[in-house]
mmCIF file of C-alpha atoms in Angstrom:
data_model
loop_
_atom_site.group_PDB
_atom_site.id
_atom_site.type_symbol
_atom_site.label_atom_id
_atom_site.label_comp_id
_atom_site.label_asym_id
_atom_site.label_seq_id
_atom_site.Cartn_x
_atom_site.Cartn_y
_atom_site.Cartn_z
ATOM 1 C CA UNK T 1 15.358 -20.624 18.455
ATOM 2 C CA UNK T 2 14.165 -19.559 15.193
ATOM 3 C CA UNK T 3 11.294 -21.398 13.992
ATOM 4 C CA UNK T 4 11.328 -22.512 10.118
ATOM 5 C CA UNK T 5 8.842 -19.040 9.430
ATOM 6 C CA UNK T 6 11.399 -16.779 10.687
ATOM 7 C CA UNK T 7 14.133 -18.387 8.877
ATOM 8 C CA UNK T 8 12.174 -18.446 5.308
ATOM 9 C CA UNK T 9 12.172 -14.651 6.056
ATOM 10 C CA UNK T 10 15.740 -13.681 7.067
ATOM 11 C CA UNK T 11 16.858 -16.019 4.309
ATOM 12 C CA UNK T 12 14.743 -13.738 1.788
ATOM 13 C CA UNK T 13 16.207 -10.436 3.257
ATOM 14 C CA UNK T 14 19.944 -12.046 3.138
ATOM 15 C CA UNK T 15 19.609 -13.096 -0.440
ATOM 16 C CA UNK T 16 18.169 -9.448 -1.153
ATOM 17 C CA UNK T 17 20.698 -7.915 0.410
ATOM 18 C CA UNK T 18 23.323 -9.904 -1.028
ATOM 19 C CA UNK T 19 22.218 -8.317 -4.127
ATOM 20 C CA UNK T 20 22.194 -5.071 -3.227
ATOM 21 C CA UNK T 21 25.886 -5.432 -2.088
ATOM 22 C CA UNK T 22 26.833 -6.770 -5.199
ATOM 23 C CA UNK T 23 25.136 -4.377 -7.463
ATOM 24 C CA UNK T 24 27.061 -1.638 -5.617
ATOM 25 C CA UNK T 25 30.387 -3.189 -5.614
ATOM 26 C CA UNK T 26 29.796 -3.571 -9.486
ATOM 27 C CA UNK T 27 28.624 0.299 -9.766
ATOM 28 C CA UNK T 28 31.381 1.227 -7.394
ATOM 29 C CA UNK T 29 34.346 -0.637 -9.888
ATOM 30 C CA UNK T 30 32.359 0.934 -13.121
ATOM 31 C CA UNK T 31 32.833 4.569 -11.489
ATOM 32 C CA UNK T 32 36.766 4.160 -10.501
ATOM 33 C CA UNK T 33 37.606 2.714 -14.140
ATOM 34 C CA UNK T 34 35.563 5.055 -16.238
ATOM 35 C CA UNK T 35 36.219 8.381 -14.013
ATOM 36 C CA UNK T 36 33.361 10.482 -15.480
ATOM 37 C CA UNK T 37 31.087 12.711 -13.709
ATOM 38 C CA UNK T 38 28.541 11.058 -15.669
ATOM 39 C CA UNK T 39 28.488 8.051 -13.733
ATOM 40 C CA UNK T 40 29.814 9.179 -10.011
ATOM 41 C CA UNK T 41 31.182 7.050 -7.472
ATOM 42 C CA UNK T 42 28.451 5.474 -5.134
ATOM 43 C CA UNK T 43 29.710 6.599 -2.078
ATOM 44 C CA UNK T 44 29.417 10.439 -2.838
ATOM 45 C CA UNK T 45 25.969 9.626 -3.673
ATOM 46 C CA UNK T 46 25.314 8.129 -0.604
ATOM 47 C CA UNK T 47 26.939 10.590 1.381
ATOM 48 C CA UNK T 48 24.710 13.544 0.345
ATOM 49 C CA UNK T 49 21.765 11.708 0.444
ATOM 50 C CA UNK T 50 21.059 12.370 4.236
ATOM 51 C CA UNK T 51 21.406 16.159 3.396
ATOM 52 C CA UNK T 52 19.352 16.457 0.359
ATOM 53 C CA UNK T 53 16.731 14.315 2.146
ATOM 54 C CA UNK T 54 16.586 17.100 4.619
ATOM 55 C CA UNK T 55 16.879 19.755 2.220
ATOM 56 C CA UNK T 56 13.797 18.816 0.115
ATOM 57 C CA UNK T 57 14.331 15.279 -1.180
ATOM 58 C CA UNK T 58 12.515 14.042 1.529
ATOM 59 C CA UNK T 59 9.084 15.522 0.283
ATOM 60 C CA UNK T 60 9.597 14.003 -3.253
ATOM 61 C CA UNK T 61 9.980 10.551 -1.506
ATOM 62 C CA UNK T 62 7.125 10.728 0.479
ATOM 63 C CA UNK T 63 4.921 11.947 -2.815
ATOM 64 C CA UNK T 64 6.061 8.794 -4.640
ATOM 65 C CA UNK T 65 6.040 6.567 -1.604
ATOM 66 C CA UNK T 66 2.364 7.526 -0.851
ATOM 67 C CA UNK T 67 1.477 7.147 -4.939
ATOM 68 C CA UNK T 68 2.804 3.569 -4.779
ATOM 69 C CA UNK T 69 1.371 2.222 -2.036
ATOM 70 C CA UNK T 70 -2.448 4.083 -2.443
ATOM 71 C CA UNK T 71 -2.361 2.597 -5.828
ATOM 72 C CA UNK T 72 -1.267 -0.941 -4.627
ATOM 73 C CA UNK T 73 -3.795 -1.149 -1.924
ATOM 74 C CA UNK T 74 -6.813 0.378 -3.860
ATOM 75 C CA UNK T 75 -5.264 -2.054 -6.869
ATOM 76 C CA UNK T 76 -5.598 -5.338 -3.954
ATOM 77 C CA UNK T 77 -9.236 -3.933 -3.195
ATOM 78 C CA UNK T 78 -10.463 -3.931 -6.563
ATOM 79 C CA UNK T 79 -8.582 -7.239 -7.913
ATOM 80 C CA UNK T 80 -9.553 -9.378 -5.144
ATOM 81 C CA UNK T 81 -13.209 -8.177 -5.338
ATOM 82 C CA UNK T 82 -13.133 -8.627 -9.139
ATOM 83 C CA UNK T 83 -11.268 -11.831 -9.181
ATOM 84 C CA UNK T 84 -13.535 -13.334 -6.780
ATOM 85 C CA UNK T 85 -16.758 -12.156 -8.660
ATOM 86 C CA UNK T 86 -15.527 -13.240 -12.224
ATOM 87 C CA UNK T 87 -14.307 -16.516 -11.238
ATOM 88 C CA UNK T 88 -17.774 -17.433 -9.378
ATOM 89 C CA UNK T 89 -19.895 -15.537 -12.102
ATOM 90 C CA UNK T 90 -19.803 -16.810 -15.654
ATOM 91 C CA UNK T 91 -22.107 -13.790 -16.565
ATOM 92 C CA UNK T 92 -20.123 -11.341 -14.963
ATOM 93 C CA UNK T 93 -16.732 -12.641 -16.419
ATOM 94 C CA UNK T 94 -18.657 -12.734 -19.837
ATOM 95 C CA UNK T 95 -19.269 -9.139 -19.370
ATOM 96 C CA UNK T 96 -15.925 -7.829 -17.871
ATOM 97 C CA UNK T 97 -13.332 -10.325 -19.440
ATOM 98 C CA UNK T 98 -13.645 -8.250 -22.914
ATOM 99 C CA UNK T 99 -13.218 -4.843 -21.043
ATOM 100 C CA UNK T 100 -10.200 -6.433 -19.060
ATOM 101 C CA UNK T 101 -8.113 -7.484 -22.278
ATOM 102 C CA UNK T 102 -9.179 -4.681 -24.023
ATOM 103 C CA UNK T 103 -8.045 -2.024 -21.323
ATOM 104 C CA UNK T 104 -5.096 -3.321 -20.218
ATOM 105 C CA UNK T 105 -3.053 -2.259 -23.228
ATOM 106 C CA UNK T 106 -4.089 1.046 -23.103
ATOM 107 C CA UNK T 107 -1.213 3.819 -22.634
ATOM 108 C CA UNK T 108 -1.548 4.840 -18.947
ATOM 109 C CA UNK T 109 1.126 7.207 -18.505
ATOM 110 C CA UNK T 110 -1.177 10.154 -19.800
ATOM 111 C CA UNK T 111 -3.098 9.364 -16.171
ATOM 112 C CA UNK T 112 -2.776 10.568 -12.954
ATOM 113 C CA UNK T 113 -0.045 8.737 -11.156
ATOM 114 C CA UNK T 114 -1.974 6.863 -8.421
ATOM 115 C CA UNK T 115 -4.678 5.903 -11.118
ATOM 116 C CA UNK T 116 -1.890 4.522 -13.425
ATOM 117 C CA UNK T 117 -0.365 2.286 -10.633
ATOM 118 C CA UNK T 118 -4.180 0.938 -9.980
ATOM 119 C CA UNK T 119 -4.471 0.284 -13.658
ATOM 120 C CA UNK T 120 -0.971 -1.364 -14.051
ATOM 121 C CA UNK T 121 -1.612 -3.918 -10.817
ATOM 122 C CA UNK T 122 -5.526 -4.707 -10.810
ATOM 123 C CA UNK T 123 -5.606 -6.209 -14.469
ATOM 124 C CA UNK T 124 -2.847 -8.486 -13.411
ATOM 125 C CA UNK T 125 -4.409 -9.601 -10.200
ATOM 126 C CA UNK T 126 -8.104 -9.760 -11.152
ATOM 127 C CA UNK T 127 -6.979 -12.317 -14.167
ATOM 128 C CA UNK T 128 -4.267 -14.264 -11.742
ATOM 129 C CA UNK T 129 -7.217 -14.505 -9.144
ATOM 130 C CA UNK T 130 -9.560 -15.979 -10.983
ATOM 131 C CA UNK T 131 -7.650 -18.382 -12.986
ATOM 132 C CA UNK T 132 -6.316 -19.303 -9.650
ATOM 133 C CA UNK T 133 -9.832 -19.968 -8.661
ATOM 134 C CA UNK T 134 -10.956 -22.135 -11.604
ATOM 135 C CA UNK T 135 -7.917 -24.072 -11.209
ATOM 136 C CA UNK T 136 -8.932 -25.316 -7.466
ATOM 137 C CA UNK T 137 -9.810 -28.978 -7.937
ATOM 138 C CA UNK T 138 -13.402 -29.769 -7.107
ATOM 139 C CA UNK T 139 -12.359 -32.423 -4.795
ATOM 140 C CA UNK T 140 -11.120 -29.597 -2.272
ATOM 141 C CA UNK T 141 -14.919 -28.327 -2.017
ATOM 142 C CA UNK T 142 -16.404 -31.759 -1.548
ATOM 143 C CA UNK T 143 -14.528 -32.585 1.411
ATOM 144 C CA UNK T 144 -15.444 -29.514 3.413
ATOM 145 C CA UNK T 145 -18.490 -29.923 2.003
ATOM 146 C CA UNK T 146 -19.020 -33.275 3.515
ATOM 147 C CA UNK T 147 -18.064 -31.814 6.793
ATOM 148 C CA UNK T 148 -20.866 -29.402 6.612
ATOM 149 C CA UNK T 149 -18.467 -26.334 6.050
ATOM 150 C CA UNK T 150 -19.849 -22.848 5.456
ATOM 151 C CA UNK T 151 -19.398 -20.535 2.212
ATOM 152 C CA UNK T 152 -17.134 -18.610 4.508
ATOM 153 C CA UNK T 153 -15.286 -21.558 5.582
ATOM 154 C CA UNK T 154 -14.556 -22.803 2.166
ATOM 155 C CA UNK T 155 -13.266 -19.297 1.182
ATOM 156 C CA UNK T 156 -10.891 -19.265 4.460
ATOM 157 C CA UNK T 157 -9.491 -22.597 3.798
ATOM 158 C CA UNK T 158 -9.724 -23.558 0.489
ATOM 159 C CA UNK T 159 -10.060 -20.140 -1.850
ATOM 160 C CA UNK T 160 -7.584 -17.928 0.069
ATOM 161 C CA UNK T 161 -4.629 -20.387 0.465
ATOM 162 C CA UNK T 162 -4.957 -21.179 -3.071
ATOM 163 C CA UNK T 163 -5.121 -17.486 -4.517
ATOM 164 C CA UNK T 164 -2.459 -16.044 -2.171
ATOM 165 C CA UNK T 165 0.611 -17.309 -4.290
ATOM 166 C CA UNK T 166 -0.860 -15.870 -7.017
ATOM 167 C CA UNK T 167 -1.611 -12.707 -5.734
ATOM 168 C CA UNK T 168 1.964 -12.344 -4.483
ATOM 169 C CA UNK T 169 3.837 -13.538 -7.897
ATOM 170 C CA UNK T 170 1.528 -11.074 -9.656
ATOM 171 C CA UNK T 171 2.458 -8.211 -7.315
ATOM 172 C CA UNK T 172 6.061 -9.251 -7.851
ATOM 173 C CA UNK T 173 5.507 -8.823 -11.321
ATOM 174 C CA UNK T 174 3.368 -5.380 -11.285
ATOM 175 C CA UNK T 175 5.094 -3.487 -8.758
ATOM 176 C CA UNK T 176 8.362 -3.464 -10.349
ATOM 177 C CA UNK T 177 6.733 -1.978 -13.492
ATOM 178 C CA UNK T 178 4.405 0.450 -11.693
ATOM 179 C CA UNK T 179 7.518 1.830 -9.664
ATOM 180 C CA UNK T 180 9.398 2.346 -13.242
ATOM 181 C CA UNK T 181 6.264 3.833 -14.998
ATOM 182 C CA UNK T 182 5.755 6.332 -11.685
ATOM 183 C CA UNK T 183 8.858 7.362 -12.020
ATOM 184 C CA UNK T 184 8.553 8.232 -15.900
ATOM 185 C CA UNK T 185 5.079 9.911 -15.336
ATOM 186 C CA UNK T 186 6.353 11.956 -12.046
ATOM 187 C CA UNK T 187 8.521 13.638 -14.855
ATOM 188 C CA UNK T 188 5.743 15.021 -16.959
ATOM 189 C CA UNK T 189 2.897 15.473 -14.944
ATOM 190 C CA UNK T 190 3.447 16.527 -11.382
ATOM 191 C CA UNK T 191 6.030 18.970 -9.482
ATOM 192 C CA UNK T 192 6.647 16.406 -6.551
ATOM 193 C CA UNK T 193 8.342 12.934 -6.707
ATOM 194 C CA UNK T 194 11.576 11.209 -7.193
ATOM 195 C CA UNK T 195 10.989 11.456 -11.377
ATOM 196 C CA UNK T 196 10.485 15.108 -11.216
ATOM 197 C CA UNK T 197 13.732 15.400 -8.668
ATOM 198 C CA UNK T 198 15.556 13.248 -10.581
ATOM 199 C CA UNK T 199 15.116 14.644 -14.190
ATOM 200 C CA UNK T 200 15.617 18.115 -12.411
ATOM 201 C CA UNK T 201 18.843 17.175 -11.126
ATOM 202 C CA UNK T 202 19.776 15.764 -14.778
ATOM 203 C CA UNK T 203 18.516 19.144 -16.504
ATOM 204 C CA UNK T 204 20.948 21.076 -13.976
ATOM 205 C CA UNK T 205 23.770 18.440 -14.934
ATOM 206 C CA UNK T 206 24.144 17.467 -11.279
ATOM 207 C CA UNK T 207 24.729 14.057 -11.463
ATOM 208 C CA UNK T 208 25.562 13.168 -7.834
ATOM 209 C CA UNK T 209 21.822 14.382 -7.073
ATOM 210 C CA UNK T 210 20.269 13.039 -9.939
ATOM 211 C CA UNK T 211 21.867 9.347 -8.963
ATOM 212 C CA UNK T 212 20.674 9.956 -5.267
ATOM 213 C CA UNK T 213 17.244 10.391 -6.702
ATOM 214 C CA UNK T 214 17.371 6.930 -8.796
ATOM 215 C CA UNK T 215 18.619 5.201 -5.571
ATOM 216 C CA UNK T 216 15.975 6.673 -3.332
ATOM 217 C CA UNK T 217 13.091 5.218 -5.946
ATOM 218 C CA UNK T 218 15.087 2.276 -6.052
ATOM 219 C CA UNK T 219 15.262 1.733 -2.463
ATOM 220 C CA UNK T 220 11.436 2.109 -2.409
ATOM 221 C CA UNK T 221 10.997 -0.518 -4.856
ATOM 222 C CA UNK T 222 13.740 -2.857 -3.109
ATOM 223 C CA UNK T 223 11.498 -2.402 -0.007
ATOM 224 C CA UNK T 224 8.215 -3.297 -1.651
ATOM 225 C CA UNK T 225 9.750 -6.292 -2.847
ATOM 226 C CA UNK T 226 11.113 -7.343 0.545
ATOM 227 C CA UNK T 227 7.451 -6.650 1.856
ATOM 228 C CA UNK T 228 5.848 -8.923 -0.705
ATOM 229 C CA UNK T 229 8.715 -11.615 -0.098
ATOM 230 C CA UNK T 230 8.177 -11.427 3.724
ATOM 231 C CA UNK T 231 4.205 -11.788 3.273
ATOM 232 C CA UNK T 232 5.142 -14.716 0.953
ATOM 233 C CA UNK T 233 7.168 -16.668 3.607
ATOM 234 C CA UNK T 234 4.780 -15.996 6.387
ATOM 235 C CA UNK T 235 1.411 -16.499 4.721
ATOM 236 C CA UNK T 236 2.287 -19.203 2.276
ATOM 237 C CA UNK T 237 4.739 -21.126 4.410
ATOM 238 C CA UNK T 238 3.163 -24.195 3.468
ATOM 239 C CA UNK T 239 3.636 -23.485 -0.515
ATOM 240 C CA UNK T 240 7.285 -23.381 0.122
ATOM 241 C CA UNK T 241 7.213 -26.656 1.530
ATOM 242 C CA UNK T 242 5.463 -28.231 -0.947
ATOM 243 C CA UNK T 243 7.528 -26.838 -3.834
ATOM 244 C CA UNK T 244 10.758 -29.346 -2.192
ATOM 245 C CA UNK T 245 8.925 -32.433 -3.132
#
């Protein structure tokens, strides 16, 4: 039998897959209607992707994927630590809050790709975690304190469950932005990555190969969204149940 947790995961994947199918159907209809080499048939694009992956696109995919994953992992580490620190220390929050608000809008395209992703994700995470902790009702702590709970037990049973939905929501917002900006950065600052691969194909008027690069980076973003939704369904199952009432 399939439990509710597995059902939520399958339902999330099914919805995302339906969206992908609908998108490709629209793409196919437009390509057939316009019959323009600038918008190639998706079937032709998908047909060449395996051979392009072996021929050299694979190393560009791995370069982009490594940058995105490294940036997200580093941002999570700094975001969680910074969010906890600013939530529990008013003095530290007074010091860091102006830096957060001033440095968040600083243009990041001129920075290294991984650093850029970290800066895009970490500020949103820190602010989301800090605000989520601040909005935890004090009564929640009193209940555990009356039972003799330790500080770690407060973190495990109150703070972590309260902040996880905010972390996943922040990741959903920032991952899409990070992937998009990574694409732009790779077109200027590196000689590896799907941004470089796609623009190089565009410069040579190889539109099918260009769309292959666009599809590849879209797949990376899609897989990241699927991973976030699965993690949300698994670790925040209680939040989904509460939202029904």
